[in-house]
Coordinates of C-alpha atoms in Angstrom, one line a residue:
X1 CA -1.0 -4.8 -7.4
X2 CA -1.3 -4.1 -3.7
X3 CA -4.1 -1.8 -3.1
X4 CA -6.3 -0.7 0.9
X5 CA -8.9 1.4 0.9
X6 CA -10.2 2.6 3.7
X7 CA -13.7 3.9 4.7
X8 CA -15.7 4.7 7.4
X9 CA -14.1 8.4 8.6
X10 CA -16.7 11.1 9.2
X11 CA -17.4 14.4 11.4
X12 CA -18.2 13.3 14.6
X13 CA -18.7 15.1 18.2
X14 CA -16.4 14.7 21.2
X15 CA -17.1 11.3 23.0
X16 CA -18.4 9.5 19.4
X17 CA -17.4 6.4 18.0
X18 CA -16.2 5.6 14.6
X19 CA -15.1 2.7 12.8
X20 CA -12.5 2.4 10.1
X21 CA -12.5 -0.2 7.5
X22 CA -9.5 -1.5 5.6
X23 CA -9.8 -3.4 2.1
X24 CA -6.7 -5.1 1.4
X25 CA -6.0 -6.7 -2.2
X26 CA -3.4 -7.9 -4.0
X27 CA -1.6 -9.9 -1.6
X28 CA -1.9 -12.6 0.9
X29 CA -3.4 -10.5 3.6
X30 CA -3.2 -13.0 6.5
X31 CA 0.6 -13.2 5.8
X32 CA 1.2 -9.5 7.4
X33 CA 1.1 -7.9 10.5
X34 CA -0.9 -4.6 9.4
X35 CA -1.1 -0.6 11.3
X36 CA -3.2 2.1 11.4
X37 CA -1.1 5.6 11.2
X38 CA -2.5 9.0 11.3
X39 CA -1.7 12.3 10.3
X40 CA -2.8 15.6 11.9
X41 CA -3.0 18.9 10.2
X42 CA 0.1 20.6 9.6
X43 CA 2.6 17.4 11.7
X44 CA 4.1 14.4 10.8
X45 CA 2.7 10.8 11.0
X46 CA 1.7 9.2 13.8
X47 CA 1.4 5.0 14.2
X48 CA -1.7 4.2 16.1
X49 CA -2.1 0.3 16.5
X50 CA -0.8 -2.5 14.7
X51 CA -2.1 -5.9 15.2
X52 CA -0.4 -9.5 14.1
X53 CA -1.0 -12.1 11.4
X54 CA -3.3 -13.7 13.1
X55 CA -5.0 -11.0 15.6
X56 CA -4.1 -12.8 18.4
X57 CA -1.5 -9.8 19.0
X58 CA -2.5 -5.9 19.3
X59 CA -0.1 -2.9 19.9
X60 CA -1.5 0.5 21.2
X61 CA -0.1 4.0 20.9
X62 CA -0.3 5.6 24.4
X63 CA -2.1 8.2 23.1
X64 CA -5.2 5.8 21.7
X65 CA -4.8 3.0 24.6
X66 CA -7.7 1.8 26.1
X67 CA -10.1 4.0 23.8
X68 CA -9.1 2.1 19.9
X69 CA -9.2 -1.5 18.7
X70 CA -8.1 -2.7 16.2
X71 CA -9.0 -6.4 14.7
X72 CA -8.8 -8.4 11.9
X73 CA -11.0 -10.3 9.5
X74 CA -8.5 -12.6 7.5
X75 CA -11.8 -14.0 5.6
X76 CA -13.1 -11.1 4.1
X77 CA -9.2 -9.4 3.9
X78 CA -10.1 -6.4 6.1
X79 CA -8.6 -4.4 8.6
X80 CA -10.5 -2.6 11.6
X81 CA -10.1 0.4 14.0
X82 CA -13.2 0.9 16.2
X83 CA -12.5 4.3 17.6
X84 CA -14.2 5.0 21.2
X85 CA -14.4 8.2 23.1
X86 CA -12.9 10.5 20.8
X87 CA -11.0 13.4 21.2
X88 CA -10.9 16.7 19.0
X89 CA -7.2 15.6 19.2
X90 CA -7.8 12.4 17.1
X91 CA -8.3 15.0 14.0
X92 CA -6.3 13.6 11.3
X93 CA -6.4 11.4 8.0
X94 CA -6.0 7.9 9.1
X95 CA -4.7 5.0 6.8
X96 CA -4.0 1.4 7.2
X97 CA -0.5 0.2 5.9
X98 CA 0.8 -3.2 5.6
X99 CA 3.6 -4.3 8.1
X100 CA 3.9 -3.7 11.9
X101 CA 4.7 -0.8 14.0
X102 CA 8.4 -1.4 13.3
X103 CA 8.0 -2.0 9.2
X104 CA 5.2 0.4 8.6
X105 CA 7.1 2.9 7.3
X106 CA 8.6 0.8 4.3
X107 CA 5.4 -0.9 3.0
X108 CA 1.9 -0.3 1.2
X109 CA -0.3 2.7 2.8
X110 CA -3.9 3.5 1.5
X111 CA -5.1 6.5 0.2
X112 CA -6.3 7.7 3.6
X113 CA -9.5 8.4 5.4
X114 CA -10.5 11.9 7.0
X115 CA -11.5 11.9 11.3
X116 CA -12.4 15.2 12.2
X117 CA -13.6 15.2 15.9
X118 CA -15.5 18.0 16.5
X119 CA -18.8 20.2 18.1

């Protein structure tokens, strides 16, 4: 059974940092491109980042470039967002979902983690 949990989401104050965890089971994990999508109160889902098999390739809403990364640990079959510089904007519940920013859509999500950026 393919399962990803993620952790790591919290209250935090304009400007923080948070990282996101991503525990993937069930399947070969290094065999998928995986995304992080969010969803804000009240709109539809938004894909954040995705990052390739290996890591050697990342992919960047505009919206998160240059403040997210996202990496990889094929090892331990985890998925990362480090989250920089945060916005009361990046409010949402944020999962990890197995396939890339083109295939996200039709594959595995987690349950979810809350964001809430906020003074």
């Amino acid at each position: 059974e393919v399962q990803l949990v993620e952790s790591g989401g919290g209250l935090v104050v304009p400007g923080g940092s948070l990282r996101l965890s991503c525990a993937a089971s069930g399947f070969t994990f290094g065999s998928y491109d995986m995304s992080w999508v969010r969803q804000a109160p009240g709109k539809g889902s938004e894909w954040v980042s995705a990052i390739s098999t290996g890591g050697r390739f990342t992919y960047y809403a505009d919206s998160v470039k240059g403040r997210f990364t996202i990496s990889r640990d094929n090892a331990k079959n985890t998925l990362y967002l480090q989250m920089n510089s945060l916005k009361p904007e990046d409010t949402a519940v944020y999962f990890c979902a197995r396939g890339s920013r083109w295939s996200y859509a039709e594959g595995y999500w987690g349950q979810g983690t809350q964001v809430t950026v906020s003074s």
